[in-house]
mmCIF file of C-alpha atoms in Angstrom:
data_model
loop_
_atom_site.group_PDB
_atom_site.id
_atom_site.type_symbol
_atom_site.label_atom_id
_atom_site.label_comp_id
_atom_site.label_asym_id
_atom_site.label_seq_id
_atom_site.Cartn_x
_atom_site.Cartn_y
_atom_site.Cartn_z
ATOM 1 C CA GLY A 1453 0.000 0.000 0.000
ATOM 2 C CA SER A 1454 0.854 3.670 -0.150
ATOM 3 C CA CYS A 1455 0.524 6.319 2.529
ATOM 4 C CA VAL A 1456 -2.046 8.831 1.250
ATOM 5 C CA LYS A 1457 -2.397 10.990 4.360
ATOM 6 C CA ARG A 1458 0.047 11.347 7.207
ATOM 7 C CA ASP A 1459 0.255 13.992 9.877
ATOM 8 C CA ALA A 1460 0.772 14.173 13.627
ATOM 9 C CA GLY A 1461 -0.338 10.801 14.894
ATOM 10 C CA GLU A 1462 -2.574 9.839 11.986
ATOM 11 C CA CYS A 1463 -1.857 7.833 8.863
ATOM 12 C CA TYR A 1464 -4.102 6.437 6.128
ATOM 13 C CA ILE A 1465 -2.867 3.850 3.645
ATOM 14 C CA LEU A 1466 -4.348 3.095 0.232
ATOM 15 C CA THR A 1467 -4.024 -0.589 -0.593
ATOM 16 C CA ALA A 1468 -5.613 -3.303 -2.707
ATOM 17 C CA ALA A 1469 -8.962 -4.671 -1.507
ATOM 18 C CA HIS A 1470 -7.997 -8.192 -2.609
ATOM 19 C CA VAL A 1471 -5.516 -8.221 0.268
ATOM 20 C CA LEU A 1472 -8.586 -8.243 2.516
ATOM 21 C CA VAL A 1473 -11.360 -9.989 0.587
ATOM 22 C CA GLY A 1474 -9.806 -12.080 -2.209
ATOM 23 C CA TYR A 1475 -9.116 -11.478 -5.884
ATOM 24 C CA ARG A 1476 -12.641 -12.171 -7.059
ATOM 25 C CA ALA A 1477 -15.841 -11.006 -5.363
ATOM 26 C CA ARG A 1478 -17.567 -14.350 -5.955
ATOM 27 C CA ARG A 1479 -14.817 -16.172 -4.068
ATOM 28 C CA ALA A 1480 -14.344 -13.564 -1.376
ATOM 29 C CA ARG A 1481 -12.610 -14.641 1.779
ATOM 30 C CA ASP A 1482 -12.998 -13.158 5.198
ATOM 31 C CA GLU A 1483 -9.735 -13.990 6.958
ATOM 32 C CA TYR A 1484 -9.306 -10.386 8.047
ATOM 33 C CA ALA A 1485 -12.457 -10.471 10.166
ATOM 34 C CA GLY A 1486 -12.707 -11.872 13.653
ATOM 35 C CA PRO A 1487 -11.135 -11.508 17.086
ATOM 36 C CA ASP A 1488 -8.090 -13.683 16.286
ATOM 37 C CA CYS A 1489 -6.987 -11.663 13.275
ATOM 38 C CA LEU A 1490 -4.991 -8.446 13.191
ATOM 39 C CA LEU A 1491 -4.153 -6.345 10.121
ATOM 40 C CA THR A 1492 -0.397 -5.888 10.333
ATOM 41 C CA LEU A 1493 1.834 -3.420 8.508
ATOM 42 C CA GLY A 1494 5.372 -4.254 7.486
ATOM 43 C CA VAL A 1495 7.985 -1.941 6.034
ATOM 44 C CA TYR A 1496 10.452 -2.558 3.225
ATOM 45 C CA GLU A 1497 13.984 -2.843 4.567
ATOM 46 C CA GLY A 1498 15.818 -3.425 1.281
ATOM 47 C CA ASP A 1499 16.328 -5.944 -1.493
ATOM 48 C CA ALA A 1500 16.584 -9.549 -0.281
ATOM 49 C CA LYS A 1501 15.590 -8.486 3.251
ATOM 50 C CA PRO A 1502 12.356 -9.428 5.024
ATOM 51 C CA ALA A 1503 9.636 -6.852 5.689
ATOM 52 C CA ARG A 1504 9.770 -5.714 9.334
ATOM 53 C CA TRP A 1505 6.477 -5.489 11.262
ATOM 54 C CA VAL A 1506 5.939 -1.996 12.695
ATOM 55 C CA ALA A 1507 2.240 -1.289 13.224
ATOM 56 C CA TRP A 1508 -1.315 -2.586 13.093
ATOM 57 C CA ALA A 1509 -4.243 -1.050 11.243
ATOM 58 C CA SER A 1510 -7.996 -1.141 10.847
ATOM 59 C CA CYS A 1511 -9.862 -1.077 7.559
ATOM 60 C CA VAL A 1512 -11.961 2.084 7.254
ATOM 61 C CA THR A 1513 -13.465 1.217 3.860
ATOM 62 C CA PRO A 1514 -17.020 -0.128 4.305
ATOM 63 C CA ASP A 1515 -17.373 -3.827 3.470
ATOM 64 C CA SER A 1516 -19.857 -3.071 0.672
ATOM 65 C CA LEU A 1517 -17.210 -0.947 -1.088
ATOM 66 C CA LEU A 1518 -14.466 -3.524 -0.521
ATOM 67 C CA ARG A 1519 -16.622 -6.013 -2.386
ATOM 68 C CA SER A 1520 -17.821 -3.673 -5.158
ATOM 69 C CA CYS A 1521 -17.147 -5.077 -8.603
ATOM 70 C CA SER A 1522 -15.913 -3.622 -11.837
ATOM 71 C CA ASP A 1523 -18.230 -3.454 -14.835
ATOM 72 C CA ASP A 1524 -17.674 -7.134 -15.694
ATOM 73 C CA GLY A 1525 -19.247 -8.090 -12.344
ATOM 74 C CA ALA A 1526 -16.532 -10.640 -11.614
ATOM 75 C CA THR A 1527 -13.506 -8.678 -10.433
ATOM 76 C CA LEU A 1528 -13.137 -6.237 -7.573
ATOM 77 C CA GLN A 1529 -12.608 -2.520 -8.089
ATOM 78 C CA ASP A 1530 -9.755 -3.335 -5.720
ATOM 79 C CA LEU A 1531 -9.219 -0.313 -3.472
ATOM 80 C CA ALA A 1532 -9.214 -0.169 0.321
ATOM 81 C CA VAL A 1533 -8.140 2.400 2.923
ATOM 82 C CA LEU A 1534 -6.460 1.377 6.180
ATOM 83 C CA LYS A 1535 -5.901 3.562 9.243
ATOM 84 C CA VAL A 1536 -2.869 2.963 11.463
ATOM 85 C CA GLY A 1537 -4.063 2.016 14.952
ATOM 86 C CA GLY A 1538 -0.811 1.690 16.883
ATOM 87 C CA ALA A 1539 2.666 0.191 17.134
ATOM 88 C CA LEU A 1540 3.144 -3.561 16.920
ATOM 89 C CA ALA A 1541 5.866 -6.124 17.588
ATOM 90 C CA LEU A 1542 5.387 -9.704 16.406
ATOM 91 C CA ASP A 1543 7.281 -12.951 16.799
ATOM 92 C CA PRO A 1544 8.889 -13.642 14.398
ATOM 93 C CA PRO A 1545 9.660 -9.916 13.924
ATOM 94 C CA ALA A 1546 9.698 -9.955 10.114
ATOM 95 C CA TYR A 1547 7.962 -11.535 7.124
ATOM 96 C CA GLY A 1548 10.505 -13.225 4.892
ATOM 97 C CA LYS A 1549 11.214 -16.339 2.865
ATOM 98 C CA ALA A 1550 10.560 -18.613 5.847
ATOM 99 C CA GLN A 1551 6.899 -17.449 6.071
ATOM 100 C CA ASN A 1552 3.917 -17.705 3.762
ATOM 101 C CA ALA A 1553 0.287 -16.521 3.706
ATOM 102 C CA PHE A 1554 -0.660 -19.185 6.265
ATOM 103 C CA SER A 1555 2.131 -18.544 8.776
ATOM 104 C CA ARG A 1556 1.133 -17.640 12.313
ATOM 105 C CA PHE A 1557 2.692 -14.756 14.187
ATOM 106 C CA GLU A 1558 2.386 -14.093 17.905
ATOM 107 C CA VAL A 1559 1.851 -10.581 19.274
ATOM 108 C CA ALA A 1560 4.865 -9.662 21.413
ATOM 109 C CA ALA A 1561 3.749 -6.064 22.102
ATOM 110 C CA ARG A 1562 0.910 -3.855 20.926
ATOM 111 C CA SER A 1563 0.136 -0.183 21.446
ATOM 112 C CA ASP A 1564 -3.278 1.369 20.844
ATOM 113 C CA ASP A 1565 -1.733 4.817 20.305
ATOM 114 C CA PRO A 1566 -1.835 5.659 16.560
ATOM 115 C CA ALA A 1567 1.039 8.149 16.970
ATOM 116 C CA GLU A 1568 3.338 5.319 18.135
ATOM 117 C CA GLY A 1569 2.477 3.235 15.063
ATOM 118 C CA VAL A 1570 2.970 6.170 12.710
ATOM 119 C CA GLY A 1571 6.276 6.987 14.444
ATOM 120 C CA ARG A 1572 7.660 3.521 13.628
ATOM 121 C CA MET A 1573 6.943 3.931 9.911
ATOM 122 C CA PRO A 1574 9.488 5.447 7.525
ATOM 123 C CA PRO A 1575 8.701 8.907 6.152
ATOM 124 C CA PRO A 1576 6.555 8.781 3.022
ATOM 125 C CA LEU A 1577 8.144 9.367 -0.358
ATOM 126 C CA GLU A 1578 6.704 12.609 -1.706
ATOM 127 C CA LEU A 1579 5.937 12.430 -5.406
ATOM 128 C CA ASP A 1580 4.086 15.744 -5.694
ATOM 129 C CA ARG A 1581 5.795 18.534 -3.805
ATOM 130 C CA SER A 1582 3.138 21.129 -4.692
ATOM 131 C CA ARG A 1583 1.238 20.323 -1.460
ATOM 132 C CA ARG A 1584 -2.056 20.896 -3.272
ATOM 133 C CA ALA A 1585 -4.985 19.211 -1.605
ATOM 134 C CA LEU A 1586 -6.460 16.312 -3.556
ATOM 135 C CA ALA A 1587 -10.068 17.210 -4.309
ATOM 136 C CA HIS A 1588 -12.898 14.670 -4.359
ATOM 137 C CA GLY A 1589 -13.323 13.401 -7.921
ATOM 138 C CA ALA A 1590 -9.850 14.540 -9.032
ATOM 139 C CA ASP A 1591 -7.757 12.382 -11.342
ATOM 140 C CA LEU A 1592 -5.165 10.272 -9.546
ATOM 141 C CA SER A 1593 -2.368 8.445 -11.346
ATOM 142 C CA VAL A 1594 -1.642 5.025 -9.871
ATOM 143 C CA CYS A 1595 1.014 2.495 -10.859
ATOM 144 C CA GLY A 1596 0.205 -1.190 -10.626
ATOM 145 C CA TRP A 1597 0.107 -4.408 -12.592
ATOM 146 C CA ALA A 1598 -2.331 -6.120 -14.913
ATOM 147 C CA SER A 1599 -5.126 -8.277 -13.535
ATOM 148 C CA TRP A 1600 -4.978 -12.046 -13.828
ATOM 149 C CA ARG A 1601 -7.219 -11.813 -16.908
ATOM 150 C CA ASP A 1602 -4.730 -9.598 -18.751
ATOM 151 C CA SER A 1603 -1.642 -11.648 -17.971
#
């Protein structure tokens, strides 16, 4: 995901909805829901290095929007917004080659102070230094990759 708003103690991240609900709406999965699941945020440390866990987040996009489909009715529009909830330490402390999507991590420490979570994240890379506010309905250029149908 990409940080789209960050200021004193608050951070919102734009990410792909399929991370939360599956690639296709008809085969949606709900692993992110429930008391035993925590949305965790890892940061890039460098090539050939594991992502280090730094914070936890909540999804602020309503479920109906997470599951909204594109015009073909089969694929997700694929956008979700997360809000950093606090700092997090897990065991193991990073996600690397030894883990996969089904690996379990234990919570070693958790803070419910959003400022602590935001403080553990690297500063965002600024692509537009004009500091103009993004208006509702404005065009937004996004880089990504083709869907499974186009590959």
